[in-house]
C-alpha cells in the first residue's frame, strides 16, 4: 500500500508571519503519523524560515515552481539546484503555470528532468480544461502532457515521482470532479505508465487528486481506487480544514487496516 500523501499548495498567499502562524497552528493540531505524509508548499519567500520552524517528523516542504537551468542570467528565477537542500518536492506544470505563465509542454519536460537531476521528487500536475473535457479530448490531452513530461526518464525515476490529476475546471471553483471521473482518469494514467514504463513503475507511482478538495468532500474521494492522496489549494490555508483532511486520510487508512 502506497503511503497517503496530502500536499497543501498555498499558491501566492501568506507572508512570512502569516505562514509561520499557520504552521504553528498546524503543528498543534496534526499529530506525528508515519502513515500519512503531509507536505506544505508555501511561497518561495517563506521556504527558508519554515524549514527551520517545521517539525520534520510531521511535515515536509515543497516548492511551487523552479527554473530548469541550474544557474545563470535568469532574472527572477530560482533553480532546482538552489532548492535541493531545502525541499523534498517541487510542483511542476501546475495549470496556473501552464495557463497564466504560458509554460509549454517542453518547458515542463525540462523542469521534470531538472527536478530528477537534482534529486527532488517532482509533483507533476496534469489535467484538462472544461472545453477539452466537453470536446471529448481529456485522454488525448493527458496523453500529450504525460508523454512530453516523462520523456527520457527511466522506469525507476517515474516510479518514484508523484502525478497530480487536477482538472482545470475543478480548481478553485468548488466544482469537484465526481469519484467515477477521477477513477477513470487515474486508471488511464496508471495504464499509460504501465504500458510505457512497466508494471513496477505503475505500481510504485503515487497519483493525487486536486481540485476543490475540502474536508466535506474528502470521504468520497478516499474510496476512489488508485488515489494516493490530495493536492489541496484553498482549504490548505485554513488550519482547521487542512488538519481535518489529514485526519480523515489517517482514519480512512486505519479503518482499511492497511497501515
Ligand atoms: P483548490 O483546492 O483551491 O481548488 O486548488 C487546487 C489546486 O490548484 C492545488 O494545486
Short mmCIF file of C-alpha atoms and ligand atoms in Angstrom, two decimals:
data_model
loop_
_atom_site.label_atom_id
_atom_site.label_comp_id
_atom_site.label_asym_id
_atom_site.label_seq_id
_atom_site.Cartn_x
_atom_site.Cartn_y
_atom_site.Cartn_z
CA UNK A 1 0.00 0.00 0.00
CA UNK A 2 1.41 3.39 -1.00
CA UNK A 3 1.52 5.94 1.81
CA UNK A 4 -1.19 8.62 1.57
CA UNK A 5 0.26 11.99 0.63
CA UNK A 6 -1.53 15.26 1.43
CA UNK A 7 0.03 18.37 -0.10
CA UNK A 8 -1.08 21.92 0.76
CA UNK A 9 -0.42 24.31 -2.11
CA UNK A 10 -0.61 27.77 -0.59
CA UNK A 11 -0.16 29.46 -4.00
CA UNK A 12 0.57 33.23 -3.71
CA UNK A 13 -0.91 33.54 -0.22
CA UNK A 14 0.56 34.18 3.25
CA UNK A 15 3.53 36.40 4.03
CA UNK A 16 6.27 35.24 6.38
CA UNK A 17 4.44 35.93 9.65
CA UNK A 18 1.11 34.56 8.39
CA UNK A 19 2.86 31.41 7.18
CA UNK A 20 4.61 30.99 10.49
CA UNK A 21 1.32 31.34 12.36
CA UNK A 22 -0.37 28.74 10.17
CA UNK A 23 2.47 26.27 10.71
CA UNK A 24 2.34 26.90 14.44
CA UNK A 25 -1.37 26.04 14.46
CA UNK A 26 -0.96 23.02 12.21
CA UNK A 27 1.80 21.65 14.42
CA UNK A 28 -0.50 21.81 17.43
CA UNK A 29 -3.35 20.15 15.59
CA UNK A 30 -1.59 17.49 13.49
CA UNK A 31 -0.03 14.54 15.31
CA UNK A 32 3.05 12.64 14.18
CA UNK A 33 1.70 9.99 11.80
CA UNK A 34 4.10 7.83 9.97
CA UNK A 35 1.39 6.50 7.67
CA UNK A 36 0.27 9.85 6.20
CA UNK A 37 2.84 12.15 4.63
CA UNK A 38 1.96 15.84 4.93
CA UNK A 39 3.69 18.35 2.65
CA UNK A 40 3.46 22.14 2.69
CA UNK A 41 4.11 24.18 -0.45
CA UNK A 42 4.44 27.82 0.66
CA UNK A 43 5.73 30.70 -1.43
CA UNK A 44 9.42 30.70 -2.30
CA UNK A 45 9.99 33.53 0.17
CA UNK A 46 8.99 31.56 3.23
CA UNK A 47 10.54 28.18 2.43
CA UNK A 48 13.72 29.02 4.31
CA UNK A 49 12.12 30.24 7.58
CA UNK A 50 9.63 27.36 7.52
CA UNK A 51 12.42 24.85 7.05
CA UNK A 52 13.69 25.91 10.48
CA UNK A 53 10.25 26.06 12.08
CA UNK A 54 8.62 22.82 10.94
CA UNK A 55 8.68 19.64 12.96
CA UNK A 56 10.26 17.35 10.38
CA UNK A 57 8.51 14.34 11.85
CA UNK A 58 5.22 15.92 10.78
CA UNK A 59 5.88 17.91 7.63
CA UNK A 60 7.96 18.08 4.51
CA UNK A 61 8.33 21.07 2.22
CA UNK A 62 7.63 21.55 -1.46
CA UNK A 63 8.37 24.47 -3.76
CA UNK A 64 5.56 25.56 -6.07
CA UNK A 65 7.86 26.07 -9.03
CA UNK A 66 11.53 26.31 -10.06
CA UNK A 67 13.53 27.01 -13.20
CA UNK A 68 15.18 24.17 -15.10
CA UNK A 69 18.64 25.73 -15.59
CA UNK A 70 20.94 25.17 -12.62
CA UNK A 71 22.31 28.73 -12.59
CA UNK A 72 22.87 31.72 -14.85
CA UNK A 73 21.45 35.02 -16.05
CA UNK A 74 17.75 34.28 -15.46
CA UNK A 75 16.44 37.30 -13.57
CA UNK A 76 13.74 36.48 -11.07
CA UNK A 77 14.15 32.71 -11.18
CA UNK A 78 15.16 30.14 -8.56
CA UNK A 79 16.72 26.84 -9.69
CA UNK A 80 16.12 23.29 -8.57
CA UNK A 81 19.80 23.21 -7.60
CA UNK A 82 19.22 26.06 -5.15
CA UNK A 83 16.28 24.22 -3.64
CA UNK A 84 17.76 20.77 -3.29
CA UNK A 85 18.73 21.03 0.39
CA UNK A 86 15.51 22.80 1.31
CA UNK A 87 12.63 20.80 -0.18
CA UNK A 88 11.64 17.19 -0.83
CA UNK A 89 9.24 18.06 -3.65
CA UNK A 90 8.64 20.64 -6.36
CA UNK A 91 5.25 21.12 -8.02
CA UNK A 92 5.79 21.15 -11.79
CA UNK A 93 3.31 22.02 -14.51
CA UNK A 94 0.52 23.35 -12.31
CA UNK A 95 -2.30 24.58 -14.57
CA UNK A 96 -1.76 28.14 -13.29
CA UNK A 97 1.83 27.93 -14.55
CA UNK A 98 0.67 26.44 -17.84
CA UNK A 99 -2.13 28.94 -18.44
CA UNK A 100 -1.16 32.20 -16.71
CA UNK A 101 2.60 31.95 -17.26
CA UNK A 102 2.42 30.17 -20.63
CA UNK A 103 4.61 27.22 -19.64
CA UNK A 104 4.52 24.84 -22.56
CA UNK A 105 4.99 21.09 -22.72
CA UNK A 106 8.72 21.35 -23.44
CA UNK A 107 9.34 23.71 -20.53
CA UNK A 108 7.52 21.31 -18.21
CA UNK A 109 9.55 18.37 -19.56
CA UNK A 110 12.77 20.31 -18.82
CA UNK A 111 11.56 21.12 -15.31
CA UNK A 112 10.71 17.50 -14.54
CA UNK A 113 14.17 16.49 -15.79
CA UNK A 114 15.85 19.20 -13.67
CA UNK A 115 13.93 18.07 -10.62
CA UNK A 116 15.01 14.45 -11.06
CA UNK A 117 18.60 15.51 -11.82
CA UNK A 118 18.69 17.46 -8.56
CA UNK A 119 17.17 14.58 -6.57
CA UNK A 120 13.97 16.43 -5.76
CA UNK A 121 10.73 14.50 -6.31
CA UNK A 122 8.56 16.23 -8.89
CA UNK A 123 4.82 16.50 -8.33
CA UNK A 124 3.74 16.71 -11.96
CA UNK A 125 0.30 18.25 -12.44
CA UNK A 126 -1.80 17.19 -15.40
CA UNK A 127 -5.40 17.94 -16.28
CA UNK A 128 -7.83 19.09 -18.93
CA UNK A 129 -9.82 22.31 -19.28
CA UNK A 130 -13.61 22.39 -19.31
CA UNK A 131 -13.66 22.80 -23.08
CA UNK A 132 -11.26 19.91 -23.62
CA UNK A 133 -13.48 17.68 -21.49
CA UNK A 134 -16.67 18.69 -23.25
CA UNK A 135 -14.99 18.13 -26.62
CA UNK A 136 -14.04 14.59 -25.54
CA UNK A 137 -10.31 15.38 -25.61
CA UNK A 138 -9.46 14.62 -21.98
CA UNK A 139 -7.40 11.48 -22.58
CA UNK A 140 -5.60 12.93 -25.58
CA UNK A 141 -4.63 16.00 -23.51
CA UNK A 142 -3.38 13.83 -20.66
CA UNK A 143 -1.52 11.59 -23.08
CA UNK A 144 0.34 14.58 -24.56
CA UNK A 145 1.10 16.04 -21.13
CA UNK A 146 2.45 12.71 -19.83
CA UNK A 147 4.34 11.77 -22.97
CA UNK A 148 6.32 15.01 -23.11
CA UNK A 149 6.86 15.49 -19.38
CA UNK A 150 8.22 11.98 -18.80
CA UNK A 151 10.36 11.96 -21.92
CA UNK A 152 13.81 10.46 -21.27
CA UNK A 153 13.07 9.37 -17.70
CA UNK A 154 13.84 5.82 -16.58
CA UNK A 155 11.19 3.48 -15.18
CA UNK A 156 12.77 3.82 -11.77
CA UNK A 157 12.60 7.63 -11.89
CA UNK A 158 8.97 7.55 -12.96
CA UNK A 159 8.09 5.07 -10.20
CA UNK A 160 9.47 7.46 -7.61
CA UNK A 161 7.61 10.56 -8.74
CA UNK A 162 4.16 11.91 -7.98
CA UNK A 163 1.50 12.82 -10.55
CA UNK A 164 -1.41 15.04 -9.55
CA UNK A 165 -4.57 14.88 -11.63
CA UNK A 166 -6.03 18.37 -11.39
CA UNK A 167 -8.89 19.00 -13.82
CA UNK A 168 -8.60 22.71 -14.57
CA UNK A 169 -12.36 23.18 -14.27
CA UNK A 170 -12.27 21.89 -10.67
CA UNK A 171 -9.52 24.23 -9.42
CA UNK A 172 -10.77 26.94 -7.09
CA UNK A 173 -14.30 26.59 -8.42
CA UNK A 174 -15.97 24.38 -5.82
CA UNK A 175 -16.92 22.26 -8.84
CA UNK A 176 -15.35 18.95 -7.75
CA UNK A 177 -14.85 16.05 -10.10
CA UNK A 178 -17.07 13.05 -9.41
CA UNK A 179 -15.42 9.92 -7.97
CA UNK A 180 -16.08 7.92 -11.15
CA UNK A 181 -14.49 10.67 -13.29
CA UNK A 182 -11.43 10.64 -11.05
CA UNK A 183 -11.24 6.85 -11.10
CA UNK A 184 -11.39 6.74 -14.88
CA UNK A 185 -8.54 9.21 -15.26
CA UNK A 186 -6.37 7.66 -12.59
CA UNK A 187 -6.81 4.30 -14.30
CA UNK A 188 -5.83 5.92 -17.56
CA UNK A 189 -2.68 7.48 -16.05
CA UNK A 190 -1.61 4.22 -14.38
CA UNK A 191 -2.32 2.33 -17.60
CA UNK A 192 -0.18 4.75 -19.58
CA UNK A 193 2.69 4.39 -17.11
CA UNK A 194 2.36 0.59 -17.18
CA UNK A 195 2.45 0.49 -20.98
CA UNK A 196 5.42 2.83 -21.33
CA UNK A 197 7.46 2.27 -18.15
CA UNK A 198 6.33 -1.16 -16.95
CA UNK A 199 4.28 -2.61 -14.08
CA UNK A 200 6.74 -1.77 -11.31
CA UNK A 201 6.75 1.97 -12.08
CA UNK A 202 2.96 1.93 -12.42
CA UNK A 203 2.57 0.22 -9.05
CA UNK A 204 5.01 2.49 -7.21
CA UNK A 205 4.00 5.85 -8.70
CA UNK A 206 1.77 7.93 -6.44
CA UNK A 207 -1.21 9.67 -8.02
CA UNK A 208 -3.01 12.53 -6.27
CA UNK A 209 -6.30 14.23 -6.98
CA UNK A 210 -6.53 18.03 -6.77
CA UNK A 211 -9.38 20.47 -7.34
CA UNK A 212 -11.69 21.93 -4.67
CA UNK A 213 -10.74 19.30 -2.07
CA UNK A 214 -12.30 20.11 1.33
CA UNK A 215 -12.96 18.08 4.49
CA UNK A 216 -16.60 17.81 3.37
CA UNK A 217 -15.86 16.04 0.09
CA UNK A 218 -12.78 14.06 1.02
CA UNK A 219 -14.60 10.91 2.10
CA UNK A 220 -16.00 10.29 -1.36
CA UNK A 221 -12.50 10.62 -2.81
CA UNK A 222 -10.67 8.39 -0.35
CA UNK A 223 -12.58 5.38 -1.62
CA UNK A 224 -11.65 6.01 -5.24
CA UNK A 225 -9.35 3.11 -6.20
CA UNK A 226 -5.84 4.23 -7.05
CA UNK A 227 -5.96 7.66 -5.37
CA UNK A 228 -2.92 8.02 -3.14
CA UNK A 229 -3.67 11.45 -1.73
CA UNK A 230 -4.59 15.04 -2.47
CA UNK A 231 -3.21 18.33 -3.67
CA UNK A 232 -5.18 20.91 -1.71
CA UNK A 233 -5.35 24.61 -2.58
CA UNK A 234 -7.81 26.89 -0.77
CA UNK A 235 -8.58 24.50 2.09
CA UNK A 236 -4.87 24.25 2.97
CA UNK A 237 -4.83 27.91 4.04
CA UNK A 238 -7.11 27.18 6.98
CA UNK A 239 -5.51 25.08 9.72
CA UNK A 240 -8.80 23.55 10.78
CA UNK A 241 -9.77 22.42 7.26
CA UNK A 242 -6.31 21.17 6.37
CA UNK A 243 -5.91 19.27 9.64
CA UNK A 244 -9.36 17.71 9.11
CA UNK A 245 -8.32 16.50 5.67
CA UNK A 246 -5.16 14.94 7.15
CA UNK A 247 -7.23 13.35 9.96
CA UNK A 248 -9.75 11.93 7.51
CA UNK A 249 -6.94 10.37 5.46
CA UNK A 250 -5.38 8.90 8.57
CA UNK A 251 -8.66 7.44 9.87
CA UNK A 252 -9.51 6.02 6.48
CA UNK A 253 -6.20 4.26 6.30
CA UNK A 254 -6.57 2.84 9.80
CA UNK A 255 -10.09 1.59 9.07
CA UNK A 256 -8.77 -0.15 5.99
CA UNK A 257 -6.34 -1.88 8.33
CA UNK A 258 -3.60 -1.24 5.85
CA UNK A 259 -1.19 0.77 7.97
P1 LIG B 1 -8.25 24.37 -4.87
O1 LIG B 1 -8.17 23.26 -3.84
O2 LIG B 1 -8.33 25.73 -4.27
O3 LIG B 1 -9.31 24.07 -5.89
O4 LIG B 1 -6.86 24.34 -5.66
C1 LIG B 1 -6.41 23.14 -6.18
C2 LIG B 1 -5.03 23.33 -6.64
O5 LIG B 1 -4.78 24.01 -7.62
C3 LIG B 1 -3.96 22.69 -5.88
O6 LIG B 1 -2.76 22.74 -6.56
#
